[in-house]
CSV table of C-alpha atoms in Angstrom, one decimal:
chain,number,residue,atom,x,y,z
A,153,UNK,CA,-105.0,12.2,94.3
A,154,UNK,CA,-101.4,13.1,93.4
A,155,UNK,CA,-100.9,16.6,92.2
A,156,UNK,CA,-98.3,17.0,89.5
A,157,UNK,CA,-96.2,20.1,89.4
A,158,UNK,CA,-96.1,22.0,86.1
A,159,UNK,CA,-94.0,20.3,83.5
A,160,UNK,CA,-90.6,22.1,83.4
A,161,UNK,CA,-89.2,23.5,80.2
A,162,UNK,CA,-86.3,21.7,78.6
A,163,UNK,CA,-84.0,24.6,79.5
A,164,UNK,CA,-85.0,24.5,83.1
A,165,UNK,CA,-84.2,20.8,83.2
A,166,UNK,CA,-80.8,21.4,81.5
A,167,UNK,CA,-79.9,24.1,84.0
A,168,UNK,CA,-80.5,21.6,86.8
A,169,UNK,CA,-77.7,19.5,85.3
A,170,UNK,CA,-75.1,22.0,86.4
A,171,UNK,CA,-76.1,21.5,90.0
A,172,UNK,CA,-75.6,17.8,90.0
A,173,UNK,CA,-72.6,16.4,91.8
A,174,UNK,CA,-70.0,14.6,89.7
A,175,UNK,CA,-70.8,11.4,91.6
A,176,UNK,CA,-74.3,11.6,90.2
A,177,UNK,CA,-73.0,11.6,86.6
A,178,UNK,CA,-70.2,9.1,86.5
A,179,UNK,CA,-69.6,5.9,88.5
A,180,UNK,CA,-66.9,4.4,86.3
A,181,UNK,CA,-66.5,2.3,83.2
A,182,UNK,CA,-67.1,-1.3,84.2
A,183,UNK,CA,-67.5,-3.5,81.1
A,184,UNK,CA,-71.1,-4.2,80.3
A,185,UNK,CA,-72.4,-2.1,83.1
A,186,UNK,CA,-76.2,-1.8,82.8
A,187,UNK,CA,-78.4,0.3,85.0
A,188,UNK,CA,-75.6,2.3,86.7
A,189,UNK,CA,-74.5,5.9,85.9
A,190,UNK,CA,-72.1,6.4,83.1
A,191,UNK,CA,-71.9,9.5,80.9
A,192,UNK,CA,-69.5,11.3,78.5
A,193,UNK,CA,-69.6,12.4,74.9
A,194,UNK,CA,-67.6,10.0,72.7
A,195,UNK,CA,-64.0,10.9,72.1
A,196,UNK,CA,-62.7,11.6,68.5
A,197,UNK,CA,-62.9,8.4,66.5
A,198,UNK,CA,-65.4,6.8,68.8
A,199,UNK,CA,-69.2,6.8,68.7
A,200,UNK,CA,-72.1,6.2,71.1
A,201,UNK,CA,-74.3,3.3,70.2
A,202,UNK,CA,-77.7,2.5,71.6
A,203,UNK,CA,-79.2,-0.9,70.9
A,204,UNK,CA,-82.8,-2.2,71.4
A,205,UNK,CA,-84.3,-5.6,70.6
A,206,UNK,CA,-88.1,-5.1,70.6
A,207,UNK,CA,-90.8,-7.6,69.7
A,208,UNK,CA,-93.2,-6.4,67.1
A,209,UNK,CA,-96.7,-5.1,67.5
A,210,UNK,CA,-97.7,-7.5,64.7
A,211,UNK,CA,-95.6,-10.5,65.8
A,212,UNK,CA,-94.5,-11.7,69.2
A,213,UNK,CA,-92.7,-14.7,67.8
A,214,UNK,CA,-89.5,-12.8,66.7
A,215,UNK,CA,-87.5,-9.7,67.5
A,216,UNK,CA,-85.8,-7.0,65.4
A,217,UNK,CA,-82.6,-5.3,66.3
A,218,UNK,CA,-82.3,-1.5,66.0
A,219,UNK,CA,-79.4,0.8,66.7
A,220,UNK,CA,-79.0,4.6,67.2
A,221,UNK,CA,-76.2,7.0,67.9
A,222,UNK,CA,-78.5,9.6,69.7
A,223,UNK,CA,-81.0,7.4,71.6
A,224,UNK,CA,-83.9,8.7,69.4
A,225,UNK,CA,-83.3,8.0,65.7
A,226,UNK,CA,-83.2,4.2,65.7
A,227,UNK,CA,-82.4,2.4,62.5
A,228,UNK,CA,-83.1,-1.2,61.7
A,229,UNK,CA,-79.9,-3.3,62.0
A,230,UNK,CA,-81.5,-6.8,61.5
A,231,UNK,CA,-85.1,-7.8,61.0
A,232,UNK,CA,-86.3,-11.1,62.6
A,233,UNK,CA,-82.9,-11.3,64.2
A,234,UNK,CA,-83.9,-14.0,66.7
A,235,UNK,CA,-86.8,-16.4,66.8
A,236,UNK,CA,-86.8,-18.8,69.7
A,237,UNK,CA,-87.1,-22.5,68.9
A,238,UNK,CA,-90.5,-22.7,70.6
A,239,UNK,CA,-93.0,-20.4,72.3
A,240,UNK,CA,-92.9,-16.6,72.0
A,241,UNK,CA,-90.5,-13.7,72.7
A,242,UNK,CA,-91.8,-10.6,74.4
A,243,UNK,CA,-90.3,-7.9,76.6
A,244,UNK,CA,-86.7,-8.7,75.6
A,245,UNK,CA,-84.0,-7.1,77.7
A,246,UNK,CA,-80.4,-6.8,76.4
A,247,UNK,CA,-77.0,-6.3,78.1
A,248,UNK,CA,-73.3,-6.9,77.2
A,249,UNK,CA,-71.5,-9.3,79.5
A,250,UNK,CA,-67.8,-9.0,80.4
A,251,UNK,CA,-67.1,-12.0,78.1
A,252,UNK,CA,-68.0,-9.8,75.1
A,253,UNK,CA,-71.3,-11.5,74.3
A,254,UNK,CA,-74.7,-9.8,74.3
A,255,UNK,CA,-77.4,-11.6,76.2
A,256,UNK,CA,-81.2,-11.5,75.9
A,257,UNK,CA,-83.7,-12.5,78.6
A,258,UNK,CA,-87.4,-12.4,77.7
A,259,UNK,CA,-90.9,-13.5,78.4
A,260,UNK,CA,-91.6,-16.9,76.7
A,261,UNK,CA,-95.4,-16.9,76.3
A,262,UNK,CA,-98.1,-14.6,75.2
A,263,UNK,CA,-100.0,-12.7,77.9
A,264,UNK,CA,-103.1,-15.0,77.8
A,265,UNK,CA,-101.1,-18.1,78.7
A,266,UNK,CA,-99.5,-19.5,81.8
A,267,UNK,CA,-95.8,-18.6,81.6
A,268,UNK,CA,-93.5,-20.1,84.3
A,269,UNK,CA,-90.2,-19.7,82.3
A,270,UNK,CA,-88.0,-16.9,81.1
A,271,UNK,CA,-85.8,-17.3,78.0
A,272,UNK,CA,-82.1,-16.7,77.4
A,273,UNK,CA,-80.2,-16.2,74.2
A,274,UNK,CA,-76.7,-15.0,73.3
A,275,UNK,CA,-75.0,-13.2,70.4
A,276,UNK,CA,-71.4,-12.1,69.5
A,277,UNK,CA,-72.6,-9.4,67.1
A,278,UNK,CA,-76.2,-8.4,68.0
A,279,UNK,CA,-77.3,-9.8,64.6
A,280,UNK,CA,-76.9,-13.6,64.9
A,281,UNK,CA,-78.4,-15.1,68.1
A,282,UNK,CA,-78.2,-18.5,69.7
A,283,UNK,CA,-80.9,-19.9,72.0
A,284,UNK,CA,-79.4,-20.9,75.4
A,285,UNK,CA,-82.3,-22.2,77.5
A,286,UNK,CA,-85.6,-21.5,79.1
A,287,UNK,CA,-85.4,-21.2,82.9
A,288,UNK,CA,-88.2,-22.2,85.2
A,289,UNK,CA,-88.5,-19.5,87.9
A,290,UNK,CA,-88.7,-21.5,91.2
A,291,UNK,CA,-91.7,-19.9,92.9
A,292,UNK,CA,-94.4,-22.1,94.4
A,293,UNK,CA,-97.7,-21.9,92.6
A,294,UNK,CA,-96.2,-19.6,89.9
A,295,UNK,CA,-98.6,-18.6,87.2
A,296,UNK,CA,-96.7,-16.0,85.1
A,297,UNK,CA,-93.1,-14.7,85.0
A,298,UNK,CA,-93.1,-11.6,82.8
A,299,UNK,CA,-90.8,-8.8,81.7
A,300,UNK,CA,-87.4,-10.0,82.9
A,301,UNK,CA,-85.0,-7.0,83.0
A,302,UNK,CA,-81.2,-7.2,83.3
A,303,UNK,CA,-79.5,-5.2,86.1
A,304,UNK,CA,-75.7,-5.2,86.5
A,305,UNK,CA,-74.8,-3.7,89.8
A,306,UNK,CA,-71.7,-1.6,90.5
A,307,UNK,CA,-70.0,-4.6,92.1
A,308,UNK,CA,-70.3,-6.5,88.8
A,309,UNK,CA,-73.0,-8.9,89.9
A,310,UNK,CA,-75.5,-9.8,87.2
A,311,UNK,CA,-79.2,-9.8,88.1
A,312,UNK,CA,-82.6,-10.3,86.5
A,313,UNK,CA,-85.6,-8.4,87.8
A,314,UNK,CA,-88.7,-10.4,86.9
A,315,UNK,CA,-92.4,-9.7,87.6
A,316,UNK,CA,-94.2,-12.8,88.9
A,317,UNK,CA,-97.8,-13.8,89.8
A,318,UNK,CA,-99.1,-17.0,91.4
A,319,UNK,CA,-102.1,-19.1,90.7
A,320,UNK,CA,-104.1,-17.7,93.6
A,321,UNK,CA,-104.3,-14.4,91.8
A,322,UNK,CA,-102.7,-14.7,88.4
A,323,UNK,CA,-103.0,-11.0,87.5
A,324,UNK,CA,-101.3,-9.6,90.6
A,325,UNK,CA,-97.6,-9.2,90.0
A,326,UNK,CA,-94.6,-8.8,92.4
A,327,UNK,CA,-91.1,-8.0,91.3
A,328,UNK,CA,-88.4,-10.5,92.2
A,329,UNK,CA,-84.6,-10.5,91.8
A,330,UNK,CA,-82.5,-13.4,90.6
A,331,UNK,CA,-78.7,-13.1,90.9
A,332,UNK,CA,-76.4,-15.2,88.7
A,333,UNK,CA,-74.1,-17.5,90.6
A,334,UNK,CA,-71.7,-18.2,87.7
A,335,UNK,CA,-70.2,-16.2,84.9
A,336,UNK,CA,-71.9,-18.4,82.3
A,337,UNK,CA,-75.3,-17.1,83.5
A,338,UNK,CA,-76.7,-20.6,83.8
A,339,UNK,CA,-77.3,-20.8,87.5
A,340,UNK,CA,-79.3,-18.4,89.7
A,341,UNK,CA,-80.1,-17.7,93.3
A,342,UNK,CA,-83.6,-18.3,94.6
A,343,UNK,CA,-85.9,-15.4,93.7
A,344,UNK,CA,-86.3,-12.7,96.4
A,345,UNK,CA,-89.1,-10.2,96.3
A,346,UNK,CA,-88.1,-6.6,96.1
A,347,UNK,CA,-89.3,-5.3,99.4
A,348,UNK,CA,-91.4,-2.1,99.6
A,349,UNK,CA,-92.6,-2.0,96.0
A,350,UNK,CA,-95.7,-4.0,96.8
A,351,UNK,CA,-98.0,-6.2,94.9
A,352,UNK,CA,-99.5,-5.5,91.5
A,353,UNK,CA,-96.4,-3.8,90.1
A,354,UNK,CA,-94.9,-5.0,86.9
A,355,UNK,CA,-92.0,-4.1,84.5
A,356,UNK,CA,-89.8,-2.9,87.3
A,357,UNK,CA,-86.6,-1.3,86.0
A,358,UNK,CA,-83.7,-0.4,88.3
A,359,UNK,CA,-81.1,2.3,87.9
A,360,UNK,CA,-78.3,3.0,90.4
A,361,UNK,CA,-76.8,6.4,90.9
A,362,UNK,CA,-74.2,6.7,93.6
A,363,UNK,CA,-75.3,4.4,96.4
A,364,UNK,CA,-79.0,4.8,95.7
A,365,UNK,CA,-81.2,2.4,93.7
A,366,UNK,CA,-84.0,3.9,91.8
A,367,UNK,CA,-87.0,1.8,90.7
A,368,UNK,CA,-89.3,2.7,87.9
A,369,UNK,CA,-92.3,0.3,88.0
A,370,UNK,CA,-95.8,0.2,86.5
A,371,UNK,CA,-98.7,0.1,88.9
A,372,UNK,CA,-100.8,-2.4,87.1
A,373,UNK,CA,-104.0,-1.2,88.8
A,374,UNK,CA,-103.6,2.6,88.1
A,375,UNK,CA,-101.6,2.0,84.8
A,376,UNK,CA,-99.1,4.7,85.7
A,377,UNK,CA,-95.3,4.3,86.0
A,378,UNK,CA,-94.3,4.9,89.6
A,379,UNK,CA,-91.0,5.6,91.2
A,380,UNK,CA,-89.2,4.7,94.4
A,381,UNK,CA,-85.7,4.6,96.0
A,382,UNK,CA,-83.8,2.2,98.2
A,383,UNK,CA,-80.3,1.8,99.7
A,384,UNK,CA,-80.2,-1.8,98.7
A,385,UNK,CA,-81.1,-3.6,95.4
A,386,UNK,CA,-83.5,-5.8,97.3
A,387,UNK,CA,-85.0,-2.9,99.2
A,388,UNK,CA,-86.9,-1.8,101.1
A,389,UNK,CA,-88.0,0.7,98.4
A,390,UNK,CA,-90.0,3.8,99.3
A,391,UNK,CA,-92.5,4.6,96.5
A,392,UNK,CA,-92.5,8.4,96.5
A,393,UNK,CA,-94.1,9.3,93.2
A,394,UNK,CA,-97.4,7.9,92.1
A,395,UNK,CA,-100.2,8.8,89.7
A,396,UNK,CA,-99.3,11.1,86.8
A,397,UNK,CA,-96.3,12.6,88.8
A,398,UNK,CA,-94.0,13.0,85.7
A,399,UNK,CA,-96.6,14.0,83.2
A,400,UNK,CA,-96.3,10.8,81.1
A,401,UNK,CA,-100.0,9.9,81.3
A,402,UNK,CA,-101.6,6.5,82.0
A,403,UNK,CA,-101.6,3.2,80.2
A,404,UNK,CA,-97.8,3.3,80.1
A,405,UNK,CA,-95.5,0.3,80.6
A,406,UNK,CA,-92.0,-1.1,80.0
A,407,UNK,CA,-89.9,1.7,81.4
A,408,UNK,CA,-86.2,1.7,80.5
A,409,UNK,CA,-83.8,4.4,81.6
A,410,UNK,CA,-80.4,5.2,80.1
A,411,UNK,CA,-77.9,8.0,80.6
A,412,UNK,CA,-77.2,10.3,77.7
A,413,UNK,CA,-73.9,11.7,76.6
A,414,UNK,CA,-74.5,15.0,78.3
A,415,UNK,CA,-75.2,13.4,81.7
A,416,UNK,CA,-79.0,13.7,81.5
A,417,UNK,CA,-81.3,10.7,81.8
A,418,UNK,CA,-83.8,9.4,79.2
A,419,UNK,CA,-86.7,7.1,80.0
A,420,UNK,CA,-88.4,5.1,77.2
A,421,UNK,CA,-91.8,3.6,77.7
A,422,UNK,CA,-94.5,1.9,75.7
A,423,UNK,CA,-97.6,4.0,75.4
A,424,UNK,CA,-99.7,1.0,74.6
A,425,UNK,CA,-102.9,2.8,75.3
A,426,UNK,CA,-102.4,5.1,72.3
A,427,UNK,CA,-100.0,3.0,70.2
A,428,UNK,CA,-97.0,5.3,70.6
A,429,UNK,CA,-93.6,4.7,72.0
A,430,UNK,CA,-92.3,7.7,74.0
A,431,UNK,CA,-89.2,9.1,75.6
A,432,UNK,CA,-88.7,11.8,78.2
A,433,UNK,CA,-85.6,13.4,79.7
A,434,UNK,CA,-84.5,14.4,83.2
A,435,UNK,CA,-81.7,16.6,84.3
A,436,UNK,CA,-82.3,16.7,88.1
A,437,UNK,CA,-81.8,13.0,89.0
A,438,UNK,CA,-85.4,12.0,88.1
A,439,UNK,CA,-87.3,14.7,90.0
A,440,UNK,CA,-88.8,16.3,86.9
A,441,UNK,CA,-89.2,15.2,83.3
A,442,UNK,CA,-89.6,16.8,79.9
A,443,UNK,CA,-92.9,16.5,78.0
A,444,UNK,CA,-92.9,13.0,76.4
A,445,UNK,CA,-91.8,12.8,72.7
A,446,UNK,CA,-92.8,10.1,70.3
A,447,UNK,CA,-90.0,7.9,69.0
A,448,UNK,CA,-89.8,8.4,65.2
A,449,UNK,CA,-90.1,5.3,63.0
A,450,UNK,CA,-90.7,2.9,66.0
A,451,UNK,CA,-94.1,4.0,67.3
A,452,UNK,CA,-96.8,1.6,66.3
A,453,UNK,CA,-94.2,-1.0,65.4
A,454,UNK,CA,-91.9,-1.8,68.4
A,455,UNK,CA,-93.1,-3.0,71.7
A,456,UNK,CA,-91.6,-3.2,75.2
A,457,UNK,CA,-87.8,-3.1,75.0
A,458,UNK,CA,-84.8,-2.1,77.1
A,459,UNK,CA,-81.8,-0.1,75.9
A,460,UNK,CA,-78.1,-0.8,76.1
A,461,UNK,CA,-75.5,2.0,75.6
A,462,UNK,CA,-72.0,1.4,74.4
A,463,UNK,CA,-69.0,3.5,73.3
A,464,UNK,CA,-67.6,1.9,70.1
A,465,UNK,CA,-64.7,2.6,67.7
A,466,UNK,CA,-65.2,4.0,64.2
A,467,UNK,CA,-67.0,7.2,65.1
A,468,UNK,CA,-66.7,10.4,63.1
A,469,UNK,CA,-64.3,13.1,64.0
A,470,UNK,CA,-63.4,16.7,62.9
A,471,UNK,CA,-60.0,18.1,63.3
A,472,UNK,CA,-59.9,20.6,66.2
A,473,UNK,CA,-57.9,23.8,66.3
A,474,UNK,CA,-58.1,24.1,62.5
A,475,UNK,CA,-60.2,26.1,60.1
A,476,UNK,CA,-62.8,24.3,58.0
A,477,UNK,CA,-65.7,25.1,55.8
A,478,UNK,CA,-68.9,22.9,55.9
A,479,UNK,CA,-70.5,21.7,52.7
A,480,UNK,CA,-74.1,20.5,52.5
A,481,UNK,CA,-74.4,16.9,51.6
A,482,UNK,CA,-77.6,17.3,49.5
A,483,UNK,CA,-76.9,20.8,48.1
A,484,UNK,CA,-73.2,20.5,47.3
A,485,UNK,CA,-72.7,24.1,46.1
A,486,UNK,CA,-73.9,25.5,49.4
A,487,UNK,CA,-71.9,26.0,52.5
A,488,UNK,CA,-72.3,27.3,56.1
A,489,UNK,CA,-71.9,31.1,56.0
A,490,UNK,CA,-72.3,33.7,58.7
A,491,UNK,CA,-74.6,36.5,57.4
A,492,UNK,CA,-75.6,39.3,59.8
A,493,UNK,CA,-74.6,37.1,62.7
A,494,UNK,CA,-76.9,34.2,61.6
A,495,UNK,CA,-75.8,30.9,60.1
A,496,UNK,CA,-77.2,30.4,56.6
A,497,UNK,CA,-76.5,28.1,53.6
A,498,UNK,CA,-75.8,30.2,50.5
A,499,UNK,CA,-73.9,29.1,47.4
A,500,UNK,CA,-70.2,29.7,47.7
A,501,UNK,CA,-67.8,29.2,44.8
A,502,UNK,CA,-64.3,30.0,43.8
A,503,UNK,CA,-65.5,33.3,42.3
A,504,UNK,CA,-67.3,34.4,45.5
A,505,UNK,CA,-66.2,37.6,47.1
A,506,UNK,CA,-63.3,37.3,49.6
A,507,UNK,CA,-65.7,38.5,52.4
A,508,UNK,CA,-68.1,35.6,51.6
A,509,UNK,CA,-65.2,33.1,51.7
A,510,UNK,CA,-64.1,34.4,55.0
A,511,UNK,CA,-67.7,34.3,56.4
A,512,UNK,CA,-67.8,30.6,55.3
A,513,UNK,CA,-64.6,29.7,57.2
A,514,UNK,CA,-64.7,28.6,60.9
A,515,UNK,CA,-62.3,27.5,63.5
A,516,UNK,CA,-63.2,24.2,65.0
A,517,UNK,CA,-62.4,24.0,68.7
A,518,UNK,CA,-63.1,21.7,71.6
A,519,UNK,CA,-66.7,22.0,72.9
A,520,UNK,CA,-67.1,24.7,75.5
A,521,UNK,CA,-69.3,22.4,77.6
A,522,UNK,CA,-67.6,19.1,76.8
A,523,UNK,CA,-64.1,18.9,75.3
A,524,UNK,CA,-65.2,15.7,73.4
A,525,UNK,CA,-67.8,17.8,71.6
A,526,UNK,CA,-67.2,20.7,69.2
A,527,UNK,CA,-67.6,24.4,69.1
A,528,UNK,CA,-67.2,26.7,66.1
A,529,UNK,CA,-65.7,30.2,66.1
A,530,UNK,CA,-65.9,32.9,63.4
A,531,UNK,CA,-63.1,35.2,62.4
A,532,UNK,CA,-64.2,37.8,65.0
A,533,UNK,CA,-64.0,35.2,67.8
A,534,UNK,CA,-67.7,34.7,68.3
A,535,UNK,CA,-69.2,31.3,68.7
A,536,UNK,CA,-71.9,29.5,66.9
A,537,UNK,CA,-74.8,28.7,69.3
A,538,UNK,CA,-78.5,28.1,69.1
A,539,UNK,CA,-80.9,30.7,70.3
A,540,UNK,CA,-84.6,30.2,69.8
A,541,UNK,CA,-83.5,27.2,67.8
A,542,UNK,CA,-81.7,29.5,65.2
A,543,UNK,CA,-78.0,29.1,64.5
A,544,UNK,CA,-76.3,32.4,65.3
A,545,UNK,CA,-72.9,33.8,66.4
A,546,UNK,CA,-72.4,35.6,69.7
A,547,UNK,CA,-69.6,36.5,72.0
A,548,UNK,CA,-69.0,33.9,74.8
A,549,UNK,CA,-70.5,35.4,78.0
A,550,UNK,CA,-68.9,32.8,80.2
A,551,UNK,CA,-72.2,31.2,81.4
A,552,UNK,CA,-73.0,27.5,81.5
A,553,UNK,CA,-76.0,28.1,79.3
A,554,UNK,CA,-73.9,29.7,76.6
A,555,UNK,CA,-71.3,26.9,76.7
A,556,UNK,CA,-74.0,24.3,76.3
A,557,UNK,CA,-75.8,26.2,73.6
A,558,UNK,CA,-72.5,26.5,71.7
A,559,UNK,CA,-71.5,22.8,72.0
A,560,UNK,CA,-72.4,20.1,69.5
A,561,UNK,CA,-71.8,16.3,69.5
A,562,UNK,CA,-70.6,14.8,66.2
A,563,UNK,CA,-72.7,12.0,64.8
A,564,UNK,CA,-72.1,10.1,61.6
A,565,UNK,CA,-73.6,11.7,58.5
A,566,UNK,CA,-75.4,10.1,55.5
A,567,UNK,CA,-72.4,10.0,53.2
A,568,UNK,CA,-68.7,9.2,53.5
A,569,UNK,CA,-66.9,11.9,55.5
A,570,UNK,CA,-70.0,13.7,56.5
A,571,UNK,CA,-71.0,14.7,60.0
A,572,UNK,CA,-74.3,15.5,61.8
A,573,UNK,CA,-74.0,17.9,64.7
A,574,UNK,CA,-76.4,17.2,67.6
A,575,UNK,CA,-77.1,19.9,70.1
A,576,UNK,CA,-75.4,19.2,73.4
A,577,UNK,CA,-78.2,20.5,75.6
A,578,UNK,CA,-81.1,19.6,73.3
A,579,UNK,CA,-80.5,15.9,72.6
A,580,UNK,CA,-82.1,14.7,69.4
A,581,UNK,CA,-82.0,18.2,67.9
A,582,UNK,CA,-79.5,18.7,65.0
A,583,UNK,CA,-78.1,21.6,63.0
A,584,UNK,CA,-80.3,21.3,59.9
A,585,UNK,CA,-80.8,23.5,56.9
A,586,UNK,CA,-84.3,24.6,56.1
A,587,UNK,CA,-85.0,27.3,53.5
A,588,UNK,CA,-81.2,27.7,53.4
A,589,UNK,CA,-81.2,28.7,57.1
A,590,UNK,CA,-79.4,26.7,59.8
A,591,UNK,CA,-81.6,25.7,62.8
A,592,UNK,CA,-81.5,23.1,65.5
A,593,UNK,CA,-84.5,20.9,64.8
A,594,UNK,CA,-85.8,17.7,66.3
A,595,UNK,CA,-84.9,14.7,64.2
A,596,UNK,CA,-88.0,13.1,62.6
A,597,UNK,CA,-86.4,9.8,61.5
A,598,UNK,CA,-86.7,10.5,57.7
A,599,UNK,CA,-83.9,10.2,55.2
A,600,UNK,CA,-84.5,13.8,54.1
A,601,UNK,CA,-83.9,15.1,57.6
A,602,UNK,CA,-80.7,13.1,57.9
A,603,UNK,CA,-79.5,14.5,54.6
A,604,UNK,CA,-80.5,18.1,55.5
A,605,UNK,CA,-78.5,17.7,58.7
A,606,UNK,CA,-75.3,16.2,57.2
A,607,UNK,CA,-72.3,18.3,56.3
A,608,UNK,CA,-68.8,17.6,55.0
A,609,UNK,CA,-65.9,19.4,56.7
A,610,UNK,CA,-63.7,20.5,53.8
A,611,UNK,CA,-60.7,22.7,53.3
A,612,UNK,CA,-61.6,26.2,54.3
A,613,UNK,CA,-62.5,28.8,51.7
A,614,UNK,CA,-60.2,31.4,53.4
């Protein structure tokens, strides 16, 4: 029996980030790179965009497209975006190729049926998709080819990892790799089994950090997501974490791993046993993980997907090295104001006292932990930071923890010109007003939360 260490706190995980070598965080910026390390907060005028294309719990004949700027709050971009001309679409995996097109690969039949093909489709805009072809996986006696996953290696090679079973035991799966032999992705090498992972593993997802390949794979017997490493894509992999090693529980499948803007890693997985889709974060290169969190709005609706991360133009920005006041979107007479070192949201008007106007004025500077992020300084030189989830102002003590607590990533708000400020070290948590107090709270996917966490930078009161 595998013994799981105690689940680390989020702050413990975040502290581990500071010990990571730079090579573990950034490999480069190859176009369309999927599965290899890439992290940085978006620069001014740019935005991070995460896209998923899940099939539906109620319908495996079509897929929806969702997008998010924080890898948690996914919003519908297009319903029924792609319906194949025949058969089904399950377990869709997406990536962006160097030619600018987005590609899907997917399971073509429902789980009860023999399924010897995987499907391919293409889109220029993630909304309008064109069927390309169904590809028969050339394995003798093939019974099922399931859950194809894109993996683009650091050398630019495009691969598909697919779980296959044969007719002599149709429910025992082995992961294979196919490598594209042309840029059109219409020809593939013969499938090669990933050495070391072993039989009866499915939904294998590969991430490369530095020169190491990390495999996240479901043990179909135990129903846990396991983990192993190799020096080569094809292995041999050494499975080193089994059972409930990460605290995710059993009856979990479809792992997909993506790097967040702050350098941490997020895994998504389908908790099909309880009808919930989850995510969990790691800040020590996959050794420990945060307690799983349910994805708002998607749980119970979306099934097995992978995630693509892009940096796109058109993101929000706030002028740095300038003073600004911050007006609530849904309570337009109320503004950020420092009161007894805490950040609140009182009414501020032209007739307010000079002291109140000064307390509602802040200098916007480059983020202390990431210069592409933002920090906010009061007239005394203290910085806005979260402490016990409350917004407050303290002197910079020079520690990494303080710098991260005092850094926020700008995300697009709910109205024109408005901004939402996501905590740098608590991804998915936003500065949000509640009872006219500013806190960092976990987004719940509702329109009310988005409005409560949206603020307009305006000309400063003082």
